[in-house]
PDB file of C-alpha atoms in Angstrom:
ATOM      1  CA  MET A 203      26.016 -27.396  39.062  1.00  0.00           C
ATOM      2  CA  SER A 204      25.318 -23.852  37.632  1.00  0.00           C
ATOM      3  CA  ASN A 205      21.558 -22.878  37.130  1.00  0.00           C
ATOM      4  CA  THR A 206      21.484 -21.148  33.742  1.00  0.00           C
ATOM      5  CA  LEU A 207      18.283 -19.693  32.190  1.00  0.00           C
ATOM      6  CA  ALA A 208      17.821 -20.191  28.533  1.00  0.00           C
ATOM      7  CA  ALA A 209      17.184 -16.963  26.564  1.00  0.00           C
ATOM      8  CA  PRO A 210      13.534 -16.821  25.338  1.00  0.00           C
ATOM      9  CA  SER A 211      12.967 -17.543  21.709  1.00  0.00           C
ATOM     10  CA  ARG A 212      11.750 -14.921  19.380  1.00  0.00           C
ATOM     11  CA  TRP A 213       8.462 -16.677  19.253  1.00  0.00           C
ATOM     12  CA  GLU A 214       8.153 -16.697  22.973  1.00  0.00           C
ATOM     13  CA  ARG A 215       9.047 -12.905  23.194  1.00  0.00           C
ATOM     14  CA  PHE A 216       6.297 -12.293  20.565  1.00  0.00           C
ATOM     15  CA  LYS A 217       3.650 -14.201  22.616  1.00  0.00           C
ATOM     16  CA  ASN A 218       4.471 -12.123  25.740  1.00  0.00           C
ATOM     17  CA  SER A 219       4.791  -8.747  23.879  1.00  0.00           C
ATOM     18  CA  ASP A 220       2.725  -5.808  24.634  1.00  0.00           C
ATOM     19  CA  ILE A 221       1.569  -5.442  20.956  1.00  0.00           C
ATOM     20  CA  LEU A 222       0.007  -9.046  20.864  1.00  0.00           C
ATOM     21  CA  TYR A 223      -1.630  -8.260  24.356  1.00  0.00           C
ATOM     22  CA  TYR A 224      -3.260  -5.197  23.065  1.00  0.00           C
ATOM     23  CA  PHE A 225      -4.223  -6.760  19.868  1.00  0.00           C
ATOM     24  CA  LYS A 226      -6.138  -9.578  21.574  1.00  0.00           C
ATOM     25  CA  LYS A 227      -7.933  -6.873  23.679  1.00  0.00           C
ATOM     26  CA  ASP A 228      -8.967  -4.714  20.727  1.00  0.00           C
ATOM     27  CA  LYS A 229     -11.874  -6.264  18.863  1.00  0.00           C
ATOM     28  CA  VAL A 230     -11.864  -3.734  15.975  1.00  0.00           C
ATOM     29  CA  ALA A 231      -8.247  -4.522  15.319  1.00  0.00           C
ATOM     30  CA  MET A 232      -8.816  -8.261  15.264  1.00  0.00           C
ATOM     31  CA  VAL A 233     -11.781  -7.901  12.877  1.00  0.00           C
ATOM     32  CA  CYS A 234      -9.816  -5.517  10.429  1.00  0.00           C
ATOM     33  CA  PHE A 235      -6.729  -7.838  10.549  1.00  0.00           C
ATOM     34  CA  ALA A 236      -9.025 -10.891   9.685  1.00  0.00           C
ATOM     35  CA  VAL A 237     -10.648  -9.020   6.912  1.00  0.00           C
ATOM     36  CA  PHE A 238      -7.352  -7.802   5.416  1.00  0.00           C
ATOM     37  CA  LEU A 239      -5.887 -11.340   5.858  1.00  0.00           C
ATOM     38  CA  THR A 240      -8.930 -12.686   3.967  1.00  0.00           C
ATOM     39  CA  PHE A 241      -8.456 -10.141   1.064  1.00  0.00           C
ATOM     40  CA  ALA A 242      -4.795 -10.772   0.876  1.00  0.00           C
ATOM     41  CA  THR A 243      -5.130 -14.620   0.784  1.00  0.00           C
ATOM     42  CA  THR A 244      -8.044 -14.578  -1.778  1.00  0.00           C
ATOM     43  CA  ALA A 245      -5.971 -12.038  -3.889  1.00  0.00           C
ATOM     44  CA  LEU A 246      -2.714 -14.121  -3.616  1.00  0.00           C
ATOM     45  CA  PHE A 247      -4.514 -17.355  -4.675  1.00  0.00           C
ATOM     46  CA  ALA A 248      -6.841 -15.612  -7.175  1.00  0.00           C
ATOM     47  CA  PRO A 249      -5.753 -18.002 -10.146  1.00  0.00           C
ATOM     48  CA  PHE A 250      -6.919 -20.958  -8.037  1.00  0.00           C
ATOM     49  CA  ILE A 251     -10.066 -19.337  -6.383  1.00  0.00           C
ATOM     50  CA  ALA A 252     -11.455 -17.153  -9.232  1.00  0.00           C
ATOM     51  CA  PRO A 253     -14.260 -18.853 -11.364  1.00  0.00           C
ATOM     52  CA  SER A 254     -12.420 -17.707 -14.578  1.00  0.00           C
ATOM     53  CA  ASN A 255      -9.388 -16.063 -15.804  1.00  0.00           C
ATOM     54  CA  PRO A 256     -10.101 -12.416 -17.031  1.00  0.00           C
ATOM     55  CA  TYR A 257      -6.751 -12.427 -18.852  1.00  0.00           C
ATOM     56  CA  ASP A 258      -7.646 -15.487 -20.834  1.00  0.00           C
ATOM     57  CA  LEU A 259      -9.348 -14.374 -23.997  1.00  0.00           C
ATOM     58  CA  ALA A 260     -10.483 -17.874 -24.828  1.00  0.00           C
ATOM     59  CA  SER A 261     -12.722 -18.039 -21.663  1.00  0.00           C
ATOM     60  CA  ILE A 262     -14.484 -14.658 -22.465  1.00  0.00           C
ATOM     61  CA  ASP A 263     -17.589 -14.537 -24.451  1.00  0.00           C
ATOM     62  CA  ILE A 264     -18.833 -10.963 -25.702  1.00  0.00           C
ATOM     63  CA  MET A 265     -22.321 -12.427 -25.687  1.00  0.00           C
ATOM     64  CA  ASP A 266     -22.131 -12.656 -22.103  1.00  0.00           C
ATOM     65  CA  SER A 267     -21.454  -8.864 -21.537  1.00  0.00           C
ATOM     66  CA  GLU A 268     -23.293  -6.683 -18.915  1.00  0.00           C
ATOM     67  CA  LEU A 269     -25.065  -9.681 -17.398  1.00  0.00           C
ATOM     68  CA  PRO A 270     -26.577  -8.665 -13.949  1.00  0.00           C
ATOM     69  CA  PRO A 271     -25.720 -10.568 -10.751  1.00  0.00           C
ATOM     70  CA  SER A 272     -27.121 -13.891 -10.529  1.00  0.00           C
ATOM     71  CA  TRP A 273     -29.903 -13.281  -8.043  1.00  0.00           C
ATOM     72  CA  MET A 274     -31.514 -10.652 -10.342  1.00  0.00           C
ATOM     73  CA  GLU A 275     -33.763 -11.077 -13.210  1.00  0.00           C
ATOM     74  CA  ASP A 276     -31.698 -12.280 -16.502  1.00  0.00           C
ATOM     75  CA  GLY A 277     -28.740 -13.133 -14.170  1.00  0.00           C
ATOM     76  CA  ASP A 278     -26.715 -16.241 -14.727  1.00  0.00           C
ATOM     77  CA  ASP A 279     -25.741 -18.582 -12.049  1.00  0.00           C
ATOM     78  CA  ASN A 280     -22.217 -18.851 -13.469  1.00  0.00           C
ATOM     79  CA  PHE A 281     -21.640 -15.195 -12.834  1.00  0.00           C
ATOM     80  CA  LEU A 282     -22.357 -14.313  -9.106  1.00  0.00           C
ATOM     81  CA  PHE A 283     -21.812 -10.611  -9.336  1.00  0.00           C
ATOM     82  CA  GLY A 284     -22.547 -10.401 -13.151  1.00  0.00           C
ATOM     83  CA  THR A 285     -20.197  -9.457 -16.001  1.00  0.00           C
ATOM     84  CA  ASP A 286     -18.528  -6.312 -17.340  1.00  0.00           C
ATOM     85  CA  ASP A 287     -18.818  -4.769 -20.802  1.00  0.00           C
ATOM     86  CA  GLN A 288     -16.372  -7.390 -22.245  1.00  0.00           C
ATOM     87  CA  GLY A 289     -18.126 -10.433 -20.715  1.00  0.00           C
ATOM     88  CA  ARG A 290     -15.670 -10.984 -17.867  1.00  0.00           C
ATOM     89  CA  ASP A 291     -16.901 -12.425 -14.626  1.00  0.00           C
ATOM     90  CA  ILE A 292     -16.939  -9.483 -12.072  1.00  0.00           C
ATOM     91  CA  LEU A 293     -15.873 -11.773  -9.143  1.00  0.00           C
ATOM     92  CA  SER A 294     -12.877 -12.986 -11.124  1.00  0.00           C
ATOM     93  CA  THR A 295     -11.855  -9.478 -12.153  1.00  0.00           C
ATOM     94  CA  MET A 296     -12.209  -8.281  -8.491  1.00  0.00           C
ATOM     95  CA  LEU A 297     -10.027 -11.104  -7.276  1.00  0.00           C
ATOM     96  CA  TYR A 298      -7.355 -10.503  -9.864  1.00  0.00           C
ATOM     97  CA  GLY A 299      -7.893  -6.649  -9.537  1.00  0.00           C
ATOM     98  CA  ALA A 300      -7.492  -6.750  -5.762  1.00  0.00           C
ATOM     99  CA  ARG A 301      -4.187  -8.761  -6.225  1.00  0.00           C
ATOM    100  CA  LEU A 302      -2.876  -6.211  -8.659  1.00  0.00           C
ATOM    101  CA  SER A 303      -3.846  -3.292  -6.521  1.00  0.00           C
ATOM    102  CA  LEU A 304      -2.231  -4.806  -3.381  1.00  0.00           C
ATOM    103  CA  THR A 305       0.992  -5.579  -5.409  1.00  0.00           C
ATOM    104  CA  ILE A 306       1.312  -2.014  -6.593  1.00  0.00           C
ATOM    105  CA  GLY A 307       0.341  -0.631  -3.179  1.00  0.00           C
ATOM    106  CA  LEU A 308       3.056  -2.810  -1.388  1.00  0.00           C
ATOM    107  CA  LEU A 309       5.909  -2.336  -4.038  1.00  0.00           C
ATOM    108  CA  ALA A 310       5.224   1.508  -4.049  1.00  0.00           C
ATOM    109  CA  VAL A 311       5.309   1.603  -0.303  1.00  0.00           C
ATOM    110  CA  ALA A 312       8.626  -0.327  -0.416  1.00  0.00           C
ATOM    111  CA  LEU A 313      10.007   2.340  -2.906  1.00  0.00           C
ATOM    112  CA  GLN A 314       8.694   5.204  -0.822  1.00  0.00           C
ATOM    113  CA  MET A 315      10.259   3.641   2.368  1.00  0.00           C
ATOM    114  CA  THR A 316      13.590   3.141   0.774  1.00  0.00           C
ATOM    115  CA  LEU A 317      13.924   6.627  -0.606  1.00  0.00           C
ATOM    116  CA  GLY A 318      12.441   8.217   2.572  1.00  0.00           C
ATOM    117  CA  ILE A 319      14.630   6.277   5.070  1.00  0.00           C
ATOM    118  CA  VAL A 320      17.885   7.022   3.246  1.00  0.00           C
ATOM    119  CA  ILE A 321      17.015  10.793   2.803  1.00  0.00           C
ATOM    120  CA  GLY A 322      15.557  11.065   6.354  1.00  0.00           C
ATOM    121  CA  LEU A 323      18.637   9.348   7.925  1.00  0.00           C
ATOM    122  CA  THR A 324      20.963  11.539   5.836  1.00  0.00           C
ATOM    123  CA  ALA A 325      19.178  14.798   6.730  1.00  0.00           C
ATOM    124  CA  GLY A 326      18.767  14.000  10.351  1.00  0.00           C
ATOM    125  CA  TYR A 327      22.150  12.673  11.058  1.00  0.00           C
ATOM    126  CA  TYR A 328      24.312  15.262   9.195  1.00  0.00           C
ATOM    127  CA  GLY A 329      22.033  18.269   9.717  1.00  0.00           C
ATOM    128  CA  GLY A 330      23.219  21.713   8.676  1.00  0.00           C
ATOM    129  CA  ARG A 331      23.146  22.484   4.923  1.00  0.00           C
ATOM    130  CA  VAL A 332      22.495  18.889   4.001  1.00  0.00           C
ATOM    131  CA  ASP A 333      19.387  18.773   6.198  1.00  0.00           C
ATOM    132  CA  SER A 334      18.228  22.186   4.900  1.00  0.00           C
ATOM    133  CA  PHE A 335      18.585  21.182   1.255  1.00  0.00           C
ATOM    134  CA  LEU A 336      16.849  17.778   1.478  1.00  0.00           C
ATOM    135  CA  MET A 337      13.977  19.004   3.711  1.00  0.00           C
ATOM    136  CA  ARG A 338      13.259  22.072   1.201  1.00  0.00           C
ATOM    137  CA  ILE A 339      13.013  19.575  -1.530  1.00  0.00           C
ATOM    138  CA  ALA A 340      10.536  17.553   0.575  1.00  0.00           C
ATOM    139  CA  ASP A 341       8.750  20.783   1.507  1.00  0.00           C
ATOM    140  CA  VAL A 342       8.291  21.759  -2.199  1.00  0.00           C
ATOM    141  CA  GLN A 343       6.897  18.390  -3.033  1.00  0.00           C
ATOM    142  CA  LEU A 344       4.567  18.376  -0.068  1.00  0.00           C
ATOM    143  CA  SER A 345       3.208  21.711  -1.139  1.00  0.00           C
ATOM    144  CA  PHE A 346       1.457  19.853  -3.994  1.00  0.00           C
ATOM    145  CA  SER A 347      -1.098  17.240  -3.572  1.00  0.00           C
ATOM    146  CA  THR A 348       0.113  13.623  -4.077  1.00  0.00           C
ATOM    147  CA  MET A 349      -2.480  13.284  -7.049  1.00  0.00           C
ATOM    148  CA  MET A 350      -0.939  16.253  -8.661  1.00  0.00           C
ATOM    149  CA  VAL A 351       2.582  15.074  -8.379  1.00  0.00           C
ATOM    150  CA  ALA A 352       1.512  11.538  -9.489  1.00  0.00           C
ATOM    151  CA  ILE A 353      -0.198  13.005 -12.690  1.00  0.00           C
ATOM    152  CA  ILE A 354       2.792  15.272 -13.537  1.00  0.00           C
ATOM    153  CA  VAL A 355       5.162  12.297 -13.152  1.00  0.00           C
ATOM    154  CA  SER A 356       2.843  10.090 -15.043  1.00  0.00           C
ATOM    155  CA  ALA A 357       2.684  12.622 -17.862  1.00  0.00           C
ATOM    156  CA  ILE A 358       6.447  12.970 -17.952  1.00  0.00           C
ATOM    157  CA  PHE A 359       6.879   9.125 -18.174  1.00  0.00           C
ATOM    158  CA  ARG A 360       4.143   8.795 -20.988  1.00  0.00           C
ATOM    159  CA  THR A 361       5.817  11.473 -22.992  1.00  0.00           C
ATOM    160  CA  ALA A 362       9.421  10.127 -22.497  1.00  0.00           C
ATOM    161  CA  LEU A 363       8.566   6.489 -23.195  1.00  0.00           C
ATOM    162  CA  GLY A 364       5.478   6.623 -25.474  1.00  0.00           C
ATOM    163  CA  ALA A 365       1.948   5.347 -24.872  1.00  0.00           C
ATOM    164  CA  GLU A 366       2.608   1.799 -25.986  1.00  0.00           C
ATOM    165  CA  THR A 367       5.693   1.267 -23.890  1.00  0.00           C
ATOM    166  CA  TYR A 368       4.056   2.978 -20.863  1.00  0.00           C
ATOM    167  CA  ALA A 369       1.156   0.536 -21.239  1.00  0.00           C
ATOM    168  CA  GLN A 370       3.370  -2.510 -21.499  1.00  0.00           C
ATOM    169  CA  TYR A 371       5.235  -1.508 -18.252  1.00  0.00           C
ATOM    170  CA  ALA A 372       2.282  -0.002 -16.607  1.00  0.00           C
ATOM    171  CA  VAL A 373       2.633  -1.708 -13.149  1.00  0.00           C
ATOM    172  CA  ILE A 374       6.384  -0.771 -12.911  1.00  0.00           C
ATOM    173  CA  MET A 375       5.500   2.738 -13.917  1.00  0.00           C
ATOM    174  CA  LEU A 376       2.799   3.079 -11.401  1.00  0.00           C
ATOM    175  CA  VAL A 377       4.978   1.889  -8.640  1.00  0.00           C
ATOM    176  CA  MET A 378       7.736   4.408  -9.496  1.00  0.00           C
ATOM    177  CA  ILE A 379       5.044   7.232  -9.855  1.00  0.00           C
ATOM    178  CA  ILE A 380       3.401   6.566  -6.433  1.00  0.00           C
ATOM    179  CA  GLY A 381       6.770   5.928  -4.826  1.00  0.00           C
ATOM    180  CA  ILE A 382       8.285   9.192  -6.059  1.00  0.00           C
ATOM    181  CA  ALA A 383       5.076  10.979  -5.176  1.00  0.00           C
ATOM    182  CA  GLU A 384       4.974   9.833  -1.551  1.00  0.00           C
ATOM    183  CA  TRP A 385       8.540   9.672  -0.213  1.00  0.00           C
ATOM    184  CA  PRO A 386       8.662  12.977   1.676  1.00  0.00           C
ATOM    185  CA  GLN A 387       6.112  11.430   4.398  1.00  0.00           C
ATOM    186  CA  TYR A 388       8.891   8.857   5.258  1.00  0.00           C
ATOM    187  CA  ALA A 389      11.739  11.262   5.018  1.00  0.00           C
ATOM    188  CA  ARG A 390      10.191  13.805   7.469  1.00  0.00           C
ATOM    189  CA  THR A 391       9.174  11.028   9.881  1.00  0.00           C
ATOM    190  CA  VAL A 392      12.451   9.399   9.910  1.00  0.00           C
ATOM    191  CA  ARG A 393      14.264  12.664  10.134  1.00  0.00           C
ATOM    192  CA  ALA A 394      12.431  13.498  13.323  1.00  0.00           C
ATOM    193  CA  SER A 395      13.209  10.248  14.919  1.00  0.00           C
ATOM    194  CA  VAL A 396      16.945  10.596  14.057  1.00  0.00           C
ATOM    195  CA  LEU A 397      17.204  14.092  15.532  1.00  0.00           C
ATOM    196  CA  ALA A 398      15.987  12.508  18.718  1.00  0.00           C
ATOM    197  CA  GLU A 399      18.172   9.399  18.668  1.00  0.00           C
ATOM    198  CA  LYS A 400      21.431  10.932  17.552  1.00  0.00           C
ATOM    199  CA  LYS A 401      21.743  12.773  20.879  1.00  0.00           C
ATOM    200  CA  LYS A 402      21.691   9.508  22.905  1.00  0.00           C
ATOM    201  CA  GLU A 403      24.654   8.023  24.557  1.00  0.00           C
ATOM    202  CA  TYR A 404      24.862   4.853  22.259  1.00  0.00           C
ATOM    203  CA  VAL A 405      25.325   6.964  19.097  1.00  0.00           C
ATOM    204  CA  GLU A 406      28.114   8.734  20.899  1.00  0.00           C
ATOM    205  CA  ALA A 407      29.621   5.484  22.027  1.00  0.00           C
ATOM    206  CA  ALA A 408      29.539   4.249  18.362  1.00  0.00           C
ATOM    207  CA  LYS A 409      31.227   7.420  17.206  1.00  0.00           C
ATOM    208  CA  VAL A 410      34.027   7.046  19.850  1.00  0.00           C
ATOM    209  CA  MET A 411      34.494   3.373  18.724  1.00  0.00           C
ATOM    210  CA  GLY A 412      35.344   4.738  15.211  1.00  0.00           C
ATOM    211  CA  PHE A 413      32.216   3.379  13.295  1.00  0.00           C
ATOM    212  CA  ARG A 414      31.444   5.183  10.051  1.00  0.00           C
ATOM    213  CA  ALA A 415      28.330   7.298   9.633  1.00  0.00           C
ATOM    214  CA  PRO A 416      26.674   4.687   7.270  1.00  0.00           C
ATOM    215  CA  ARG A 417      26.921   1.933   9.906  1.00  0.00           C
ATOM    216  CA  ILE A 418      25.816   4.216  12.697  1.00  0.00           C
ATOM    217  CA  MET A 419      22.788   5.277  10.818  1.00  0.00           C
ATOM    218  CA  PHE A 420      21.772   1.960   9.454  1.00  0.00           C
ATOM    219  CA  ARG A 421      22.789  -0.389  12.125  1.00  0.00           C
ATOM    220  CA  HIS A 422      22.425   1.620  15.286  1.00  0.00           C
ATOM    221  CA  ILE A 423      19.916   4.568  14.756  1.00  0.00           C
ATOM    222  CA  LEU A 424      17.507   2.994  12.184  1.00  0.00           C
ATOM    223  CA  PRO A 425      16.281   0.045  14.272  1.00  0.00           C
ATOM    224  CA  ASN A 426      15.175   2.441  16.996  1.00  0.00           C
ATOM    225  CA  CYS A 427      13.102   4.347  14.372  1.00  0.00           C
ATOM    226  CA  LEU A 428      10.984   1.387  13.141  1.00  0.00           C
ATOM    227  CA  SER A 429       7.919   1.945  15.329  1.00  0.00           C
ATOM    228  CA  PRO A 430       6.894   5.254  13.353  1.00  0.00           C
ATOM    229  CA  ILE A 431       7.952   3.682  10.114  1.00  0.00           C
ATOM    230  CA  LEU A 432       5.682   0.719  10.738  1.00  0.00           C
ATOM    231  CA  VAL A 433       2.777   3.013  11.556  1.00  0.00           C
ATOM    232  CA  ILE A 434       3.178   5.220   8.530  1.00  0.00           C
ATOM    233  CA  SER A 435       3.756   2.291   6.198  1.00  0.00           C
ATOM    234  CA  THR A 436       0.147   0.905   7.075  1.00  0.00           C
ATOM    235  CA  VAL A 437      -1.307   4.236   6.128  1.00  0.00           C
ATOM    236  CA  GLN A 438       0.808   4.627   3.054  1.00  0.00           C
ATOM    237  CA  VAL A 439      -0.341   1.164   1.630  1.00  0.00           C
ATOM    238  CA  ALA A 440      -3.919   2.455   1.900  1.00  0.00           C
ATOM    239  CA  ASN A 441      -2.846   5.695   0.048  1.00  0.00           C
ATOM    240  CA  ALA A 442      -0.943   3.903  -2.576  1.00  0.00           C
ATOM    241  CA  ILE A 443      -3.938   1.718  -3.342  1.00  0.00           C
ATOM    242  CA  MET A 444      -6.118   4.716  -3.528  1.00  0.00           C
ATOM    243  CA  SER A 445      -3.584   6.584  -5.748  1.00  0.00           C
ATOM    244  CA  GLU A 446      -3.500   3.719  -8.083  1.00  0.00           C
ATOM    245  CA  ALA A 447      -7.343   3.577  -8.194  1.00  0.00           C
ATOM    246  CA  ALA A 448      -7.538   7.270  -8.815  1.00  0.00           C
ATOM    247  CA  LEU A 449      -4.847   7.225 -11.533  1.00  0.00           C
ATOM    248  CA  SER A 450      -6.516   4.283 -13.312  1.00  0.00           C
ATOM    249  CA  PHE A 451      -9.920   5.837 -13.025  1.00  0.00           C
ATOM    250  CA  LEU A 452      -8.525   9.050 -14.714  1.00  0.00           C
ATOM    251  CA  GLY A 453      -7.128   6.891 -17.561  1.00  0.00           C
ATOM    252  CA  LEU A 454      -3.441   7.415 -16.279  1.00  0.00           C
ATOM    253  CA  GLY A 455      -2.937   4.037 -14.676  1.00  0.00           C
ATOM    254  CA  LEU A 456      -3.263   0.502 -15.858  1.00  0.00           C
ATOM    255  CA  PRO A 457      -4.800  -0.331 -19.378  1.00  0.00           C
ATOM    256  CA  VAL A 458      -8.100  -1.967 -19.721  1.00  0.00           C
ATOM    257  CA  ASP A 459      -6.727  -5.414 -20.335  1.00  0.00           C
ATOM    258  CA  GLN A 460      -5.156  -5.445 -16.805  1.00  0.00           C
ATOM    259  CA  PRO A 461      -8.009  -5.275 -14.318  1.00  0.00           C
ATOM    260  CA  SER A 462      -7.118  -3.494 -11.111  1.00  0.00           C
ATOM    261  CA  LEU A 463      -9.760  -2.172  -8.699  1.00  0.00           C
ATOM    262  CA  GLY A 464      -9.284   1.371 -10.222  1.00  0.00           C
ATOM    263  CA  SER A 465      -9.532   0.356 -13.878  1.00  0.00           C
ATOM    264  CA  LEU A 466     -12.604  -1.760 -13.081  1.00  0.00           C
ATOM    265  CA  ILE A 467     -14.447   1.304 -11.449  1.00  0.00           C
ATOM    266  CA  SER A 468     -13.496   3.467 -14.473  1.00  0.00           C
ATOM    267  CA  ILE A 469     -14.728   0.826 -16.955  1.00  0.00           C
ATOM    268  CA  GLY A 470     -18.086   0.583 -15.240  1.00  0.00           C
ATOM    269  CA  PHE A 471     -18.621   4.165 -14.449  1.00  0.00           C
ATOM    270  CA  LYS A 472     -19.861   5.019 -17.992  1.00  0.00           C
ATOM    271  CA  TYR A 473     -22.387   2.133 -17.787  1.00  0.00           C
ATOM    272  CA  ILE A 474     -23.607   2.995 -14.184  1.00  0.00           C
ATOM    273  CA  PHE A 475     -26.496   5.300 -15.443  1.00  0.00           C
ATOM    274  CA  SER A 476     -27.477   2.826 -18.066  1.00  0.00           C
ATOM    275  CA  GLY A 477     -28.497   0.298 -15.430  1.00  0.00           C
ATOM    276  CA  ALA A 478     -25.181  -1.788 -15.269  1.00  0.00           C
ATOM    277  CA  TRP A 479     -24.258  -0.577 -11.789  1.00  0.00           C
ATOM    278  CA  TRP A 480     -22.684  -3.695 -10.702  1.00  0.00           C
ATOM    279  CA  ILE A 481     -19.577  -3.245 -12.855  1.00  0.00           C
ATOM    280  CA  THR A 482     -18.576  -0.278 -10.713  1.00  0.00           C
ATOM    281  CA  VAL A 483     -20.445  -0.808  -7.461  1.00  0.00           C
ATOM    282  CA  PHE A 484     -18.894  -4.129  -6.404  1.00  0.00           C
ATOM    283  CA  PRO A 485     -15.220  -3.183  -7.172  1.00  0.00           C
ATOM    284  CA  GLY A 486     -15.891   0.084  -5.444  1.00  0.00           C
ATOM    285  CA  ILE A 487     -17.251  -1.614  -2.352  1.00  0.00           C
ATOM    286  CA  LEU A 488     -14.243  -3.896  -2.338  1.00  0.00           C
ATOM    287  CA  LEU A 489     -11.945  -0.901  -2.565  1.00  0.00           C
ATOM    288  CA  VAL A 490     -13.552   1.082   0.108  1.00  0.00           C
ATOM    289  CA  VAL A 491     -13.635  -1.916   2.629  1.00  0.00           C
ATOM    290  CA  LEU A 492      -9.918  -2.736   1.826  1.00  0.00           C
ATOM    291  CA  VAL A 493      -8.701   0.900   2.358  1.00  0.00           C
ATOM    292  CA  LEU A 494     -10.807   1.277   5.451  1.00  0.00           C
ATOM    293  CA  VAL A 495      -9.572  -1.817   7.235  1.00  0.00           C
ATOM    294  CA  ILE A 496      -5.857  -0.895   6.598  1.00  0.00           C
ATOM    295  CA  ASN A 497      -6.419   2.568   7.795  1.00  0.00           C
ATOM    296  CA  LEU A 498      -8.080   1.436  10.983  1.00  0.00           C
ATOM    297  CA  LEU A 499      -5.019  -1.027  11.484  1.00  0.00           C
ATOM    298  CA  GLY A 500      -2.675   1.920  11.052  1.00  0.00           C
ATOM    299  CA  ASP A 501      -4.614   3.932  13.623  1.00  0.00           C
ATOM    300  CA  TRP A 502      -4.515   1.082  15.999  1.00  0.00           C
ATOM    301  CA  LEU A 503      -0.738   0.688  15.537  1.00  0.00           C
ATOM    302  CA  ARG A 504      -0.297   4.331  16.021  1.00  0.00           C
ATOM    303  CA  ASP A 505      -2.060   4.314  19.288  1.00  0.00           C
ATOM    304  CA  VAL A 506      -0.334   1.102  20.549  1.00  0.00           C
ATOM    305  CA  PHE A 507       3.127   2.716  19.859  1.00  0.00           C
ATOM    306  CA  ASN A 508       1.989   5.808  21.810  1.00  0.00           C
ATOM    307  CA  PRO A 509       1.159   4.653  25.415  1.00  0.00           C
ATOM    308  CA  LYS A 510       0.344   8.184  26.474  1.00  0.00           C
ATOM    309  CA  ILE A 511      -3.038   7.957  24.487  1.00  0.00           C
ATOM    310  CA  TYR A 512      -3.643   4.180  24.202  1.00  0.00           C
ATOM    311  CA  LYS A 513      -6.166   2.955  26.622  1.00  0.00           C
ATOM    312  CA  GLY A 514      -6.202  -0.732  25.479  1.00  0.00           C
TER     313      GLY A 514
END
C-alpha cells in the first residue's frame, strides 16, 4: 500500500500563504480593507440601501432643495445628510456616486492594464527598435501630467462626437480617457519585469521547445510579473477615481444627472459659501477616505512583495 499525499487545495495554499499571514499581523491593512469592503458593498447594493433613487425624478421634490443635515436646525429626519440644489438626498447620491466612481475607476484600470501589459510585454520581449519606439511614446506621454492628457483627450472626444453624444456615453468616454492617460505606468512596470524574466532558463527552454513569442510572453513570462502589476493596480484605482472626480469637477466628466463623487462636489462647490456646505463636504470626505484606504492598501501590498523592506 503506497502512501500518497494529496496536493493541497487552492484554499489551503491561500490560508498558509505569506500574504495572508502578513495581512493578519498588519492592523492598518485590516482596517483599510474593512473600510474599502464596506464602501464597495454599500455602493454595489446602493439601489437596495439608499433611502431614495436620485435618478428617479418622481421621488425628487424641488421644495426639499438645500435642506441641512437632520441634526441641524431646519433639518429633516428623512434626509440624514441633507439635500442638494435639486432636492436629492445627499446620502443616496453619495451611495450611487460611489458606485459610479468605483465602476469608472475599475474599468479604467482594466483598460490601462490591458494596454500597458501588451505594450510592456512587446517592448521588453522584442527589445531593440520596437522597445525604443514604444518606450519613447510612453516617455512623451509621461512628460505631461495625467490631468493634462485627460483634458486633451476629453476635448478631442467632445469635438468629434458632440456634447450631446458625449454626455450620453459619458461613463464609457471617461473610462477611455483615463485608460488612455495612464497606460504608460503599466507598460514601464511590465517592461522592467520582462527584461529580468526573459534571461531566465525557463524562457530559454520555451524557445528551444519551439513555442511562439505570444505564448512565451503571455503564458510563461506574464504570470511571473503579476506581483508588481497587482501593486500598481491598487494605486491606479485610486488615481482613476481622483481623475474622474477632477474631470467632473472641471465640467469635463459626468453630466449633472449622473451623480458621481466628483460631480457632487462640483455641484455643491458654488453653494459652499452661501451656507449649504454639506452638498460638497460629505461627498468630499467620502472621496478622500476612499482614495486614502486604497492607497494605504497599495503601499502595504508593495511592502509585502518586497521582503527586503517589509518588517511585518
